[in-house]
mmCIF file of C-alpha atoms in Angstrom:
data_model
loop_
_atom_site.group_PDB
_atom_site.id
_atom_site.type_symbol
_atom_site.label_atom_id
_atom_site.label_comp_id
_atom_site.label_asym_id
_atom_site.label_seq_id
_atom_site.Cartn_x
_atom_site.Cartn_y
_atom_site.Cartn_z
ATOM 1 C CA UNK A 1 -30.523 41.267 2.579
ATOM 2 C CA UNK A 2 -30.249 41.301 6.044
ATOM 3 C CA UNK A 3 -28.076 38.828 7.985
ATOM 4 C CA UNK A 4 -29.135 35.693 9.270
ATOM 5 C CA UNK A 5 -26.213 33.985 11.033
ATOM 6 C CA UNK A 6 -24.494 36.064 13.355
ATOM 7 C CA UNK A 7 -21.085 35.136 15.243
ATOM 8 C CA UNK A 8 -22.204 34.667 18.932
ATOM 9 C CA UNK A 9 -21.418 32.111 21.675
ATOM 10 C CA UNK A 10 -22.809 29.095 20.739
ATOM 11 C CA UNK A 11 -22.745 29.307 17.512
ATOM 12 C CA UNK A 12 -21.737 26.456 15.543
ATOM 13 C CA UNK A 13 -19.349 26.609 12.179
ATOM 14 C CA UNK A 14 -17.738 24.602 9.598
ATOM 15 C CA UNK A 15 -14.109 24.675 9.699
ATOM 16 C CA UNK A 16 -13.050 25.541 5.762
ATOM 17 C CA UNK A 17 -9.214 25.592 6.023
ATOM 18 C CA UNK A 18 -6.131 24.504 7.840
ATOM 19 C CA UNK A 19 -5.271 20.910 10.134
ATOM 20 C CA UNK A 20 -9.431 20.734 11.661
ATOM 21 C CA UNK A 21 -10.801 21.265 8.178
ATOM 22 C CA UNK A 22 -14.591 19.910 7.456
ATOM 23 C CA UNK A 23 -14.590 19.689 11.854
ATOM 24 C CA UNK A 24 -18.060 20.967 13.346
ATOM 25 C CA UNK A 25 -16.801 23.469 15.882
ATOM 26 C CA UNK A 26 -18.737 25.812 18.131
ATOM 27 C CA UNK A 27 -17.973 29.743 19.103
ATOM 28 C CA UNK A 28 -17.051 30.019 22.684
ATOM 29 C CA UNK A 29 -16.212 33.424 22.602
ATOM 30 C CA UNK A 30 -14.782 36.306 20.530
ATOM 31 C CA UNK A 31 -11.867 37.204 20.667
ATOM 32 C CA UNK A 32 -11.791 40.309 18.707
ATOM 33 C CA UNK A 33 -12.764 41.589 15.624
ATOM 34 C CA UNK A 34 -11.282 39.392 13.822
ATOM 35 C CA UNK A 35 -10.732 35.682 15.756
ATOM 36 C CA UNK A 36 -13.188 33.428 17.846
ATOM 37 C CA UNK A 37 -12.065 31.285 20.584
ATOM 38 C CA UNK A 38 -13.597 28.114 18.714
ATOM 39 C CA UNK A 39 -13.895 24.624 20.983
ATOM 40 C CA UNK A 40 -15.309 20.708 19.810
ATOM 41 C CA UNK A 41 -15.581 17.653 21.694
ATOM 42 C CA UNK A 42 -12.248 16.310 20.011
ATOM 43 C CA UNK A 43 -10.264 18.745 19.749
ATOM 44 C CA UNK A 44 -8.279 20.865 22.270
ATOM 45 C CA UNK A 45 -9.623 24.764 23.013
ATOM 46 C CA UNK A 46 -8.340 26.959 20.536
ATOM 47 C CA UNK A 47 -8.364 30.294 19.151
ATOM 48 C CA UNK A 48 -9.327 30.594 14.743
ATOM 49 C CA UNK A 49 -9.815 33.357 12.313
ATOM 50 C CA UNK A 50 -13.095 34.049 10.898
ATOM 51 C CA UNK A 51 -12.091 33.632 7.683
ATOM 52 C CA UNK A 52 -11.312 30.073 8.771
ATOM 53 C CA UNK A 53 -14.734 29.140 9.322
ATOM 54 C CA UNK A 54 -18.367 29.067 7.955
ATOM 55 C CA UNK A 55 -21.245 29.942 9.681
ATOM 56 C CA UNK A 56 -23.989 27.632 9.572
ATOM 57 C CA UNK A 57 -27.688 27.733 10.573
ATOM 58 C CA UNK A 58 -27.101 25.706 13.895
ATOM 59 C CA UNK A 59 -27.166 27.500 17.754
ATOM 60 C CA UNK A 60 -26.767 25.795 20.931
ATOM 61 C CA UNK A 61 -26.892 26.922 24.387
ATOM 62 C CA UNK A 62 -24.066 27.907 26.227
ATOM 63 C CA UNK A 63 -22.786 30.300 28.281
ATOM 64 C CA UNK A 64 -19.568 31.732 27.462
ATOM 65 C CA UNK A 65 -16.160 29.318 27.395
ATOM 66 C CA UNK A 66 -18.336 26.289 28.875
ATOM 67 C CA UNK A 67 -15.774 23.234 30.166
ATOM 68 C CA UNK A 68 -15.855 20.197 27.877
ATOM 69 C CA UNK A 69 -18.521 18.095 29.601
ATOM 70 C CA UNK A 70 -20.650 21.385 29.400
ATOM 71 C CA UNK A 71 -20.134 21.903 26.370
ATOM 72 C CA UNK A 72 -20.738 18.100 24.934
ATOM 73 C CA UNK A 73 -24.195 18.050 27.102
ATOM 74 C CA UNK A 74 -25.277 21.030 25.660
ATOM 75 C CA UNK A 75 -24.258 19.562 22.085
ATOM 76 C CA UNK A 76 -26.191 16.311 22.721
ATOM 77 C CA UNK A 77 -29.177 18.370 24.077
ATOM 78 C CA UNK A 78 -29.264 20.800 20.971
ATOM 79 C CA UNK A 79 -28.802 17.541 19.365
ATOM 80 C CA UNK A 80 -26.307 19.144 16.902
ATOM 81 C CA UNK A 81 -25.521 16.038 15.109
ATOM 82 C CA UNK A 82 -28.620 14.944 13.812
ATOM 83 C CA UNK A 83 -29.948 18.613 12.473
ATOM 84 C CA UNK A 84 -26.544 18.631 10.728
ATOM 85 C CA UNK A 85 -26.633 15.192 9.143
ATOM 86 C CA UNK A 86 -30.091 16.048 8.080
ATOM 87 C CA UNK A 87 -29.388 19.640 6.579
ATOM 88 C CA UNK A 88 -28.873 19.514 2.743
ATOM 89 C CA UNK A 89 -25.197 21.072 3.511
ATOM 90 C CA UNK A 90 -24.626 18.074 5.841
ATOM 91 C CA UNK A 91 -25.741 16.035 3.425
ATOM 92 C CA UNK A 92 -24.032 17.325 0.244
ATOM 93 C CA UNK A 93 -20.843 16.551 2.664
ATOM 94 C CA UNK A 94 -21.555 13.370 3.230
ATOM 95 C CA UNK A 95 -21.906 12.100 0.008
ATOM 96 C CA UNK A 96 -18.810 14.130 -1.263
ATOM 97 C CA UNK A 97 -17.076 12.254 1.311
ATOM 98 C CA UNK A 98 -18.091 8.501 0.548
ATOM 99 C CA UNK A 99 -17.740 9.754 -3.451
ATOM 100 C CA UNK A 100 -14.316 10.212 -2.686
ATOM 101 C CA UNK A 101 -13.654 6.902 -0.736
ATOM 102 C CA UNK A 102 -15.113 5.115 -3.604
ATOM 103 C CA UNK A 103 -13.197 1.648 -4.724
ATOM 104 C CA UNK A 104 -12.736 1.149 -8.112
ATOM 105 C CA UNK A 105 -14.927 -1.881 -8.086
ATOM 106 C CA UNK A 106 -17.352 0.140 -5.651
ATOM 107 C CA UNK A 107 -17.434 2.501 -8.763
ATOM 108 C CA UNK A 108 -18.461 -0.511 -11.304
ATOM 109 C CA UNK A 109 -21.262 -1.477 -9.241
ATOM 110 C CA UNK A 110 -22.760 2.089 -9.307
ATOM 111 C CA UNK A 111 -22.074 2.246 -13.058
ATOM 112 C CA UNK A 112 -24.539 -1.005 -13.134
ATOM 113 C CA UNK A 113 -26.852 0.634 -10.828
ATOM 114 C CA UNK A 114 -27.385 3.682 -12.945
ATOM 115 C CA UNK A 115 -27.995 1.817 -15.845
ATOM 116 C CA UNK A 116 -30.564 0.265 -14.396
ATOM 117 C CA UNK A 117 -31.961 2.772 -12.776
ATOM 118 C CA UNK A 118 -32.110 4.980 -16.205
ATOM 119 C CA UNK A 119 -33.643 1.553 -18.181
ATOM 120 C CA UNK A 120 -36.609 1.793 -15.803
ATOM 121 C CA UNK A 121 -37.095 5.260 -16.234
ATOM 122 C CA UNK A 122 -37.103 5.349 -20.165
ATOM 123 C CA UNK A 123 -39.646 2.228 -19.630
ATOM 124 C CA UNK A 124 -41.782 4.125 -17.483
ATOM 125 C CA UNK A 125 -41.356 7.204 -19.656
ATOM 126 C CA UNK A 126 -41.791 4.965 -23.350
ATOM 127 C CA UNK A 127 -45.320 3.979 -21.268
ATOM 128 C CA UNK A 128 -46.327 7.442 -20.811
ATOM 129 C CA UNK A 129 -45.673 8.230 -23.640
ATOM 130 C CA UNK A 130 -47.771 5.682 -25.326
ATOM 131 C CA UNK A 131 -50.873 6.751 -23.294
ATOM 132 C CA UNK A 132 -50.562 10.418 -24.069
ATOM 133 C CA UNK A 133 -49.982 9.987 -27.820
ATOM 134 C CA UNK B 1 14.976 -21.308 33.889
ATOM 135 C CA UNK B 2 15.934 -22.302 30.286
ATOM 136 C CA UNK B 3 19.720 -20.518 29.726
ATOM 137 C CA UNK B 4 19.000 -19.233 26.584
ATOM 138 C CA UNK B 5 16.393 -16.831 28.774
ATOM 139 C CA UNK B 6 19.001 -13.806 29.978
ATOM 140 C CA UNK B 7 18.313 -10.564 30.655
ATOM 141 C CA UNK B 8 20.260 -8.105 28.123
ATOM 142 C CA UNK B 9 23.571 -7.222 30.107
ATOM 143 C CA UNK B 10 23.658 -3.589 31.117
ATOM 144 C CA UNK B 11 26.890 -2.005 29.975
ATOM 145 C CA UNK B 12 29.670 -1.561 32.861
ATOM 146 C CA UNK B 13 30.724 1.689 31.458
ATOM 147 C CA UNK B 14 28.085 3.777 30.819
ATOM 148 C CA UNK B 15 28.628 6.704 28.723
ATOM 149 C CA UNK B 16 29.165 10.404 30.247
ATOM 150 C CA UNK B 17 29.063 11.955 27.005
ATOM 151 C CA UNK B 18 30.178 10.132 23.391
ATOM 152 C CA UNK B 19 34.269 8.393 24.446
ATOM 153 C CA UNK B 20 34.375 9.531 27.753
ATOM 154 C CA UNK B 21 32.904 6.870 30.652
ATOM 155 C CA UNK B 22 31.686 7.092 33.939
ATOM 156 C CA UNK B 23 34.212 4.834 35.444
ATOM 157 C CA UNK B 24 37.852 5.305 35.497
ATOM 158 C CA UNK B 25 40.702 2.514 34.557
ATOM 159 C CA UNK B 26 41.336 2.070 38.153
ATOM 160 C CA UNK B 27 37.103 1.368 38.620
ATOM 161 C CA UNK B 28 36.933 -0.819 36.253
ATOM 162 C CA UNK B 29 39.921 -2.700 36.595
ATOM 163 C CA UNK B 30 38.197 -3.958 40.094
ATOM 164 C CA UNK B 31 34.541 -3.716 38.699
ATOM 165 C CA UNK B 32 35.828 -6.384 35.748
ATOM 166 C CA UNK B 33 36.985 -8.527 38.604
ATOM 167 C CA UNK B 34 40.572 -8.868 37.098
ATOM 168 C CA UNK B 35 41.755 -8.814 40.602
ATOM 169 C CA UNK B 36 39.629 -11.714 41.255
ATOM 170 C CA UNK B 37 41.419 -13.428 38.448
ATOM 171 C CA UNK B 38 45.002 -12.739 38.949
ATOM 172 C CA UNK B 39 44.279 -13.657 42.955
ATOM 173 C CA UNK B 40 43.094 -17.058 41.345
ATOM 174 C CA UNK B 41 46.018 -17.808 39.394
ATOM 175 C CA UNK B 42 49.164 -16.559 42.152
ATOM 176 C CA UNK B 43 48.900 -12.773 41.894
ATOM 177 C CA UNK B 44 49.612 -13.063 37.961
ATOM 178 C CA UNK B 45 47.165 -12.852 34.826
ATOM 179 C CA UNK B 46 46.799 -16.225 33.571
ATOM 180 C CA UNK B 47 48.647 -17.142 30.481
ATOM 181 C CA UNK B 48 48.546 -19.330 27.991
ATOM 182 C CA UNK B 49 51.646 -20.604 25.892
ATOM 183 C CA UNK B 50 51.506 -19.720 22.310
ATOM 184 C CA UNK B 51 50.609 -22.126 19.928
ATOM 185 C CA UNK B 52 53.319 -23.197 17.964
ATOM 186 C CA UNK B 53 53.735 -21.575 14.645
ATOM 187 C CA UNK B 54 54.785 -24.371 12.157
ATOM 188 C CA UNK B 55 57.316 -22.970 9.970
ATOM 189 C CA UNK B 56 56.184 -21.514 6.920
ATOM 190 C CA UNK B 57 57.724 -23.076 3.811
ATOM 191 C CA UNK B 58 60.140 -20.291 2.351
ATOM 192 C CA UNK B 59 58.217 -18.417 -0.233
ATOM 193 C CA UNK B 60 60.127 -18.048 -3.845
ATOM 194 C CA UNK B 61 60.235 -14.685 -4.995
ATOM 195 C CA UNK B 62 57.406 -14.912 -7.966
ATOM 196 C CA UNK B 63 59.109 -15.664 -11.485
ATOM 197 C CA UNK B 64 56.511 -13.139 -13.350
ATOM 198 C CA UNK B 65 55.343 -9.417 -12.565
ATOM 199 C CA UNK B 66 53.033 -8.053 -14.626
ATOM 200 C CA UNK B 67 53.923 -5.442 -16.338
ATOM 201 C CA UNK B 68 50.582 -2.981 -15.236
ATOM 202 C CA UNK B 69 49.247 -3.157 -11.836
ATOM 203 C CA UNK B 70 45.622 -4.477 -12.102
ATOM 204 C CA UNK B 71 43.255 -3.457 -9.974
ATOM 205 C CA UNK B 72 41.135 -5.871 -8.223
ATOM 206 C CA UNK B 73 37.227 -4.908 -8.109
ATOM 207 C CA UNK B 74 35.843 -4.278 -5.220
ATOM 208 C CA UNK B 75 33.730 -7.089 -2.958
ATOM 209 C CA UNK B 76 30.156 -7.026 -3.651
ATOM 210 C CA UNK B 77 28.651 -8.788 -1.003
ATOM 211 C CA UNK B 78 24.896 -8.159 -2.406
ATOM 212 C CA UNK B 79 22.475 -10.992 -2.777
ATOM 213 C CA UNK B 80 19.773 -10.955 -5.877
ATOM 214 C CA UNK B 81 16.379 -11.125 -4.341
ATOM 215 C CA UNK B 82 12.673 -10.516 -6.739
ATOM 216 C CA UNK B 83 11.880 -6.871 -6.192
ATOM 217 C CA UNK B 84 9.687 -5.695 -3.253
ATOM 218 C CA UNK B 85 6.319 -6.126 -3.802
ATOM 219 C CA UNK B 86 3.965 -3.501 -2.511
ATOM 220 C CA UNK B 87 2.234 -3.914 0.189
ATOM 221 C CA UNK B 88 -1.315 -3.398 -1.424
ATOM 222 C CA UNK B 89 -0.781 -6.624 -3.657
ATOM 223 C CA UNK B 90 -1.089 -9.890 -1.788
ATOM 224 C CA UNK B 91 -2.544 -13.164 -3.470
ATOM 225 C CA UNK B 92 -5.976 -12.727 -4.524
ATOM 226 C CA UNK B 93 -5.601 -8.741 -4.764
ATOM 227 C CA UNK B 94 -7.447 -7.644 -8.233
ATOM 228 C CA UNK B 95 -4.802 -6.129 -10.345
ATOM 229 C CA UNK B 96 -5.410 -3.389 -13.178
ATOM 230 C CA UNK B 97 -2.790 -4.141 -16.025
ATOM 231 C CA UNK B 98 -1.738 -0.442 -17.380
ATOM 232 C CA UNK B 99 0.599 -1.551 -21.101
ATOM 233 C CA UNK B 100 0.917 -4.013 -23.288
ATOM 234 C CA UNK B 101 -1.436 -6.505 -25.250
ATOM 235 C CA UNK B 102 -4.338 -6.809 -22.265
ATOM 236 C CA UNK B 103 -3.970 -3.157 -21.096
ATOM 237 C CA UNK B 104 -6.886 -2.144 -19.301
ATOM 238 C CA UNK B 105 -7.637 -5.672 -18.383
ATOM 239 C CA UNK B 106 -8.640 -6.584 -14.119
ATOM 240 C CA UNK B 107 -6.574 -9.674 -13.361
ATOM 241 C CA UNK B 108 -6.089 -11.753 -10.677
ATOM 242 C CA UNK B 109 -2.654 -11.890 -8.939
ATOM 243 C CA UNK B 110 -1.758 -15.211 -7.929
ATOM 244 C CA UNK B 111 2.125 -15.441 -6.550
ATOM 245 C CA UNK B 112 5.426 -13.451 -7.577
ATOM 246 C CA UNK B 113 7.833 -15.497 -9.234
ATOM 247 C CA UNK B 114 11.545 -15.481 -8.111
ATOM 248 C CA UNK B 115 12.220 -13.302 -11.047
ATOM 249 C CA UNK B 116 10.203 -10.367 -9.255
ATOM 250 C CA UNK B 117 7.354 -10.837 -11.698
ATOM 251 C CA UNK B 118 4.009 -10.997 -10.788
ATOM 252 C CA UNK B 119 1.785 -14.253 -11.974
ATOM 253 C CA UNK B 120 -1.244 -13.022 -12.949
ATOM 254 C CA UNK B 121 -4.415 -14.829 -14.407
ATOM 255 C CA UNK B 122 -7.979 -13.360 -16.157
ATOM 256 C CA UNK B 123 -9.291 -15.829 -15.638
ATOM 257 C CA UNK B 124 -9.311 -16.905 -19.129
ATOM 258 C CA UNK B 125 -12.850 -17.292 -19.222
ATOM 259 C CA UNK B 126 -14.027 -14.451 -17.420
ATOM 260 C CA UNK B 127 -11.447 -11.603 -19.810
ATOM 261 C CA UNK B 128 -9.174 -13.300 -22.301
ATOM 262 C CA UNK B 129 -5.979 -12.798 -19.891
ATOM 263 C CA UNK B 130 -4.206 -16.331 -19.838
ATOM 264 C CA UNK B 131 -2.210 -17.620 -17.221
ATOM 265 C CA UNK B 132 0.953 -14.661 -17.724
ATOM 266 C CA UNK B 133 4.273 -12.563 -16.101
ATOM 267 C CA UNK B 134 3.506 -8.770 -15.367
ATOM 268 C CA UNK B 135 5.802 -6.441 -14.405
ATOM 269 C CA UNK B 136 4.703 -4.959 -10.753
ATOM 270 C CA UNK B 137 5.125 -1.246 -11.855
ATOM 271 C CA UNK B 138 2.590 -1.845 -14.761
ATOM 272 C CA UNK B 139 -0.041 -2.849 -12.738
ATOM 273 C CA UNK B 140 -2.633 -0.862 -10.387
ATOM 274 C CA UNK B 141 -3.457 -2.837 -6.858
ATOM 275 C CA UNK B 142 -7.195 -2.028 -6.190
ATOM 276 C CA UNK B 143 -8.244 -2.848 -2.857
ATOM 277 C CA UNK B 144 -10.860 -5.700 -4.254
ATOM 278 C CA UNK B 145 -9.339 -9.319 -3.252
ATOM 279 C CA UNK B 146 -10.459 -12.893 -4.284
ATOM 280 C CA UNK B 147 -10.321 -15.487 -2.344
ATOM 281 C CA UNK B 148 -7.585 -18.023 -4.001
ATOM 282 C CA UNK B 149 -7.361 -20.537 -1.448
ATOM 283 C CA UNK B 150 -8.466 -23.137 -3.371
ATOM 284 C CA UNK B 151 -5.544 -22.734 -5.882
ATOM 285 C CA UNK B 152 -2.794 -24.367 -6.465
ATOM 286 C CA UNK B 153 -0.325 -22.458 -7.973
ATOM 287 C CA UNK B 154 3.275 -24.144 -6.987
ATOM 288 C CA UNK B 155 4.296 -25.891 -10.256
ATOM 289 C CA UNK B 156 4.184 -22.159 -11.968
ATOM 290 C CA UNK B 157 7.647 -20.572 -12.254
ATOM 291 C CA UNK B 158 9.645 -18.248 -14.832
ATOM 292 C CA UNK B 159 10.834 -21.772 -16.423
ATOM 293 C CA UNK B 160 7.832 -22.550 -17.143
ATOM 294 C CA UNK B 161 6.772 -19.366 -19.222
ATOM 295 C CA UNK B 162 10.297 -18.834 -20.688
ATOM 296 C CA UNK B 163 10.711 -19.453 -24.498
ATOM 297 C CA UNK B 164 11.221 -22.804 -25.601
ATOM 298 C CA UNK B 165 14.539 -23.021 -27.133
ATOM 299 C CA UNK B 166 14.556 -24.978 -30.889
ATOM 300 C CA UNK B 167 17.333 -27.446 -32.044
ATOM 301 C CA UNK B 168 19.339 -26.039 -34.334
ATOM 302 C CA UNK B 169 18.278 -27.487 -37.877
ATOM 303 C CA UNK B 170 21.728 -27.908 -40.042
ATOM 304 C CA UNK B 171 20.938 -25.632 -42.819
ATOM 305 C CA UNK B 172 20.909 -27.266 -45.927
ATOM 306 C CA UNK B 173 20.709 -25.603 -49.628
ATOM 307 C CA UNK B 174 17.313 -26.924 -50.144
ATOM 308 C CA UNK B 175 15.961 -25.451 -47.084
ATOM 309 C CA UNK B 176 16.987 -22.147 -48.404
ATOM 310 C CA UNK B 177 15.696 -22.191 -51.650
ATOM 311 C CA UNK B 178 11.882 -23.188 -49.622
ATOM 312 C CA UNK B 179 9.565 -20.872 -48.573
ATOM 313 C CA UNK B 180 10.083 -20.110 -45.161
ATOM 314 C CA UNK B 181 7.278 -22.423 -42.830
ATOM 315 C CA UNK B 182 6.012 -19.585 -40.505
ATOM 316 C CA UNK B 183 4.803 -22.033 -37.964
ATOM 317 C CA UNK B 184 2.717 -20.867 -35.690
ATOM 318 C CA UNK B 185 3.869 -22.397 -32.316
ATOM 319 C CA UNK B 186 0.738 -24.056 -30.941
ATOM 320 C CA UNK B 187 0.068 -23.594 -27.504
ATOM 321 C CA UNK B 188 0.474 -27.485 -25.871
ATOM 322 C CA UNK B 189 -2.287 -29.216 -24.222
ATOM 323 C CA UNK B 190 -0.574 -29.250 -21.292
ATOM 324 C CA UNK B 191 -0.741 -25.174 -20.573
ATOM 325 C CA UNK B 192 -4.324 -25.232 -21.781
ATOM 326 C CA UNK B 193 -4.562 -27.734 -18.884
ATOM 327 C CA UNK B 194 -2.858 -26.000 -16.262
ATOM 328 C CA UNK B 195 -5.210 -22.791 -17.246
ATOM 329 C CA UNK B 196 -8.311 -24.449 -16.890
ATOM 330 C CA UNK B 197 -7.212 -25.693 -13.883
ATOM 331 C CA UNK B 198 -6.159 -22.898 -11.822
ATOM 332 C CA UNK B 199 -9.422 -20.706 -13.380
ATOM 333 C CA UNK B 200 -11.903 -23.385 -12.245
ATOM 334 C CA UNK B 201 -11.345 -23.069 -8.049
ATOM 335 C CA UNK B 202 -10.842 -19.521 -9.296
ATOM 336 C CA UNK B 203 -14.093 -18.538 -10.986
ATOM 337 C CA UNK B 204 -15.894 -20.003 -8.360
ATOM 338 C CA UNK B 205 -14.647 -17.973 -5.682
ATOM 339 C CA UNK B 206 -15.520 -15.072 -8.038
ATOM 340 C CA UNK B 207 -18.809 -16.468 -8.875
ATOM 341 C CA UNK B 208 -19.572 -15.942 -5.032
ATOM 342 C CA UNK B 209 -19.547 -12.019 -4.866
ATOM 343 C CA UNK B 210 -22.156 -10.597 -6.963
ATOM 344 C CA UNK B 211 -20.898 -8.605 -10.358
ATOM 345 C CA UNK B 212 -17.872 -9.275 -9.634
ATOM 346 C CA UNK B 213 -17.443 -11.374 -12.683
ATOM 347 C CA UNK B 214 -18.548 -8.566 -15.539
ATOM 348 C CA UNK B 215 -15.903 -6.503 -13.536
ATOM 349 C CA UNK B 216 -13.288 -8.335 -14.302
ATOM 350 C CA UNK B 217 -14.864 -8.858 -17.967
ATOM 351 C CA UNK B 218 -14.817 -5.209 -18.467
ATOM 352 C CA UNK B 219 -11.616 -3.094 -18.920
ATOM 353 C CA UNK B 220 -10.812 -0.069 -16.959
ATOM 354 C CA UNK B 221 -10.614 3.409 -18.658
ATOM 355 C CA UNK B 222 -10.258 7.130 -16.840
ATOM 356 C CA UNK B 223 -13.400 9.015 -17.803
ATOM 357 C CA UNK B 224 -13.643 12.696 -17.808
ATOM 358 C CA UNK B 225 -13.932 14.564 -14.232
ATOM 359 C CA UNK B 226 -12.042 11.093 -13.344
ATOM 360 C CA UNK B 227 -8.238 12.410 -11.118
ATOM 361 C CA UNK B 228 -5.648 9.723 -10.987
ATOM 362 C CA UNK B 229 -4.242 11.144 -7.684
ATOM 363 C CA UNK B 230 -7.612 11.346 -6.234
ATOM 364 C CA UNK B 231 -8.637 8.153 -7.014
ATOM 365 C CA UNK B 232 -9.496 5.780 -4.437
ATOM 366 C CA UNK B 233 -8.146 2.259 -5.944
#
């Protein structure tokens, strides 16, 4: 039960609500109890509620409120991108997002592709089935 | 430099605030360079003689009033012009048809007619759709487009699918008295014609991008989990 991901500098969260949402932002500093001073590399220097964001498993190094070209070094050398693309979160986001920006034709051609997919399964699974019996 | 090049004249007058200017009558009286003019002609503004009005031929008083005033509708200066098509459908754009007989159907939008309609083809091979007039608000644009290049489609207007218009037949006792011939108008040759051609540059565009052609065979139908306004067309 005990915590894992703790609000410090350089910690980096998922924005869940309001005008940045689904932005990778890190903690510069805390405010106070209740509101982070929260910075990216696209996005101006600004201050966000807790409740606004989601902690995730990442940390980089910084000292606190880095300037921008600090701050994007020390997200290329923690190499923030990749560990994120490669989480199962990250990844689960990803695919929600090119779900969503599906074409309807885009949609057809996936329909086709899991009916294939499931025909060679029930092949493979008639064949096992056969041995075993 | 060609005159029709100018540089847009700056006003002479600019505004202060909205009716009042920054120059005063006396200002602009010498910035209009009407002293320039009247020093031309003598010290006087040039005039001209007035035309000379030929005498109107006395009008009779009008032997009739009408007994109400009428009024006289108002000018309507508004030209007809085929409704605006969105800006999602251009020729080639793969069209979902939403009512009617081939609801469901993806169709190929060739050209809007002058009547605002929307010329649509199957092709008939590919789904059944012939050569046909949809309405543009019963129709989905998806973002899929053909390439129709190789079509001709100019000889296609809303003549051309309008409904041919029998001779009246004098009607005669006999005729009465005989079972009514329900004949099934048969479509002419020369639309069968016009269908094959326009589908055959067609389907071979199509024919280029794999499974394209079973998705225009295959009709479109919301599934469940499936959100209209989410959607991506």
């Amino acid at each position: 039960m005990p915590f894992k991901r703790y609000v410090e500098v350089g910690r980096v969260a998922l924005v869940n609500y309001g005008k940045d949402y689904g932005k990778l932002v890190v903690i510069v500093d805390v405010i106070d109890q209740n509101r982070a001073l929260v910075d990216a590399p696209d996005m101006v220097r600004g201050q966000m509620n807790f409740k606004r964001l989601t902690l995730t498993d990442i940390k980089i190094e910084i000292k606190r409120v880095p300037n921008k070209k600090t701050l994007i070094a020390a997200l290329e050398a923690g190499d923030v991108k990749n560990k994120w693309e490669n989480s199962s979160w990250g990844r689960k986001l990803i695919v929600q997002k090119k779900r969503a920006s599906l074409n309807d034709f885009d949609r057809f051609k996936i329909m086709l592709a899991k009916i294939k997919k499931a025909g060679v399964v029930r092949q493979e699974l008639a064949k096992l089935k056969k041995e075993t019996a | 430099m060609a005159p029709q090049q100018r540089k847009p004249h700056v006003c002479r007058n600019p505004d202060l605030i909205r009716g009042v200017g920054k120059y005063s009558r006396s200002k602009m009286y010498h910035k209009r360079g009407l002293w320039a003019i009247k020093a031309k002609n003598g010290g006087a503004f040039p005039k001209h003689e007035k035309k000379a009005v030929a005498a109107a031929p006395t009008e009779k008083p009008p032997k009739f009033y009408p007994a109400d005033d009428v009024k006289k509708p108002l000018v309507n200066k508004r030209k007809a012009r085929p409704t605006k098509l969105r800006a999602s459908i251009t020729p080639g754009t793969v069209l979902i048809i939403l009512a009617g007989r081939f609801k469901g159907k993806r169709v190929v939008f060739l050209k809007q007619l002058t009547s605002g309609l929307l010329l649509v083809t199957g092709p008939f091979k590919i789904n059944g759709v012939p050569l046909r007039r949809v309405n543009q608000s019963y129709v989905i644009a998806t973002s899929t487009k053909v390439d129709i290049s190789g079509v001709n489609v100019e000889k296609f207007d809303d003549k051309y699918f309008g409904k041919k218009v029998e001779k009246k037949k004098k009607k005669g006792e006999g005729e009465f008295f005989e079972a009514e011939k329900e004949e099934k108008s048969l479509l002419p040759q020369e639309k069968k014609d016009d269908q094959k051609s326009v589908d055959a540059a067609l389907i071979q565009s199509i024919e280029a991008i794999p499974d394209l052609k079973s998705y225009l065979g295959a009709r479109f139908s919301l599934k469940a989990g499936m959100k209209p306004h989410e959607l991506v067309f």
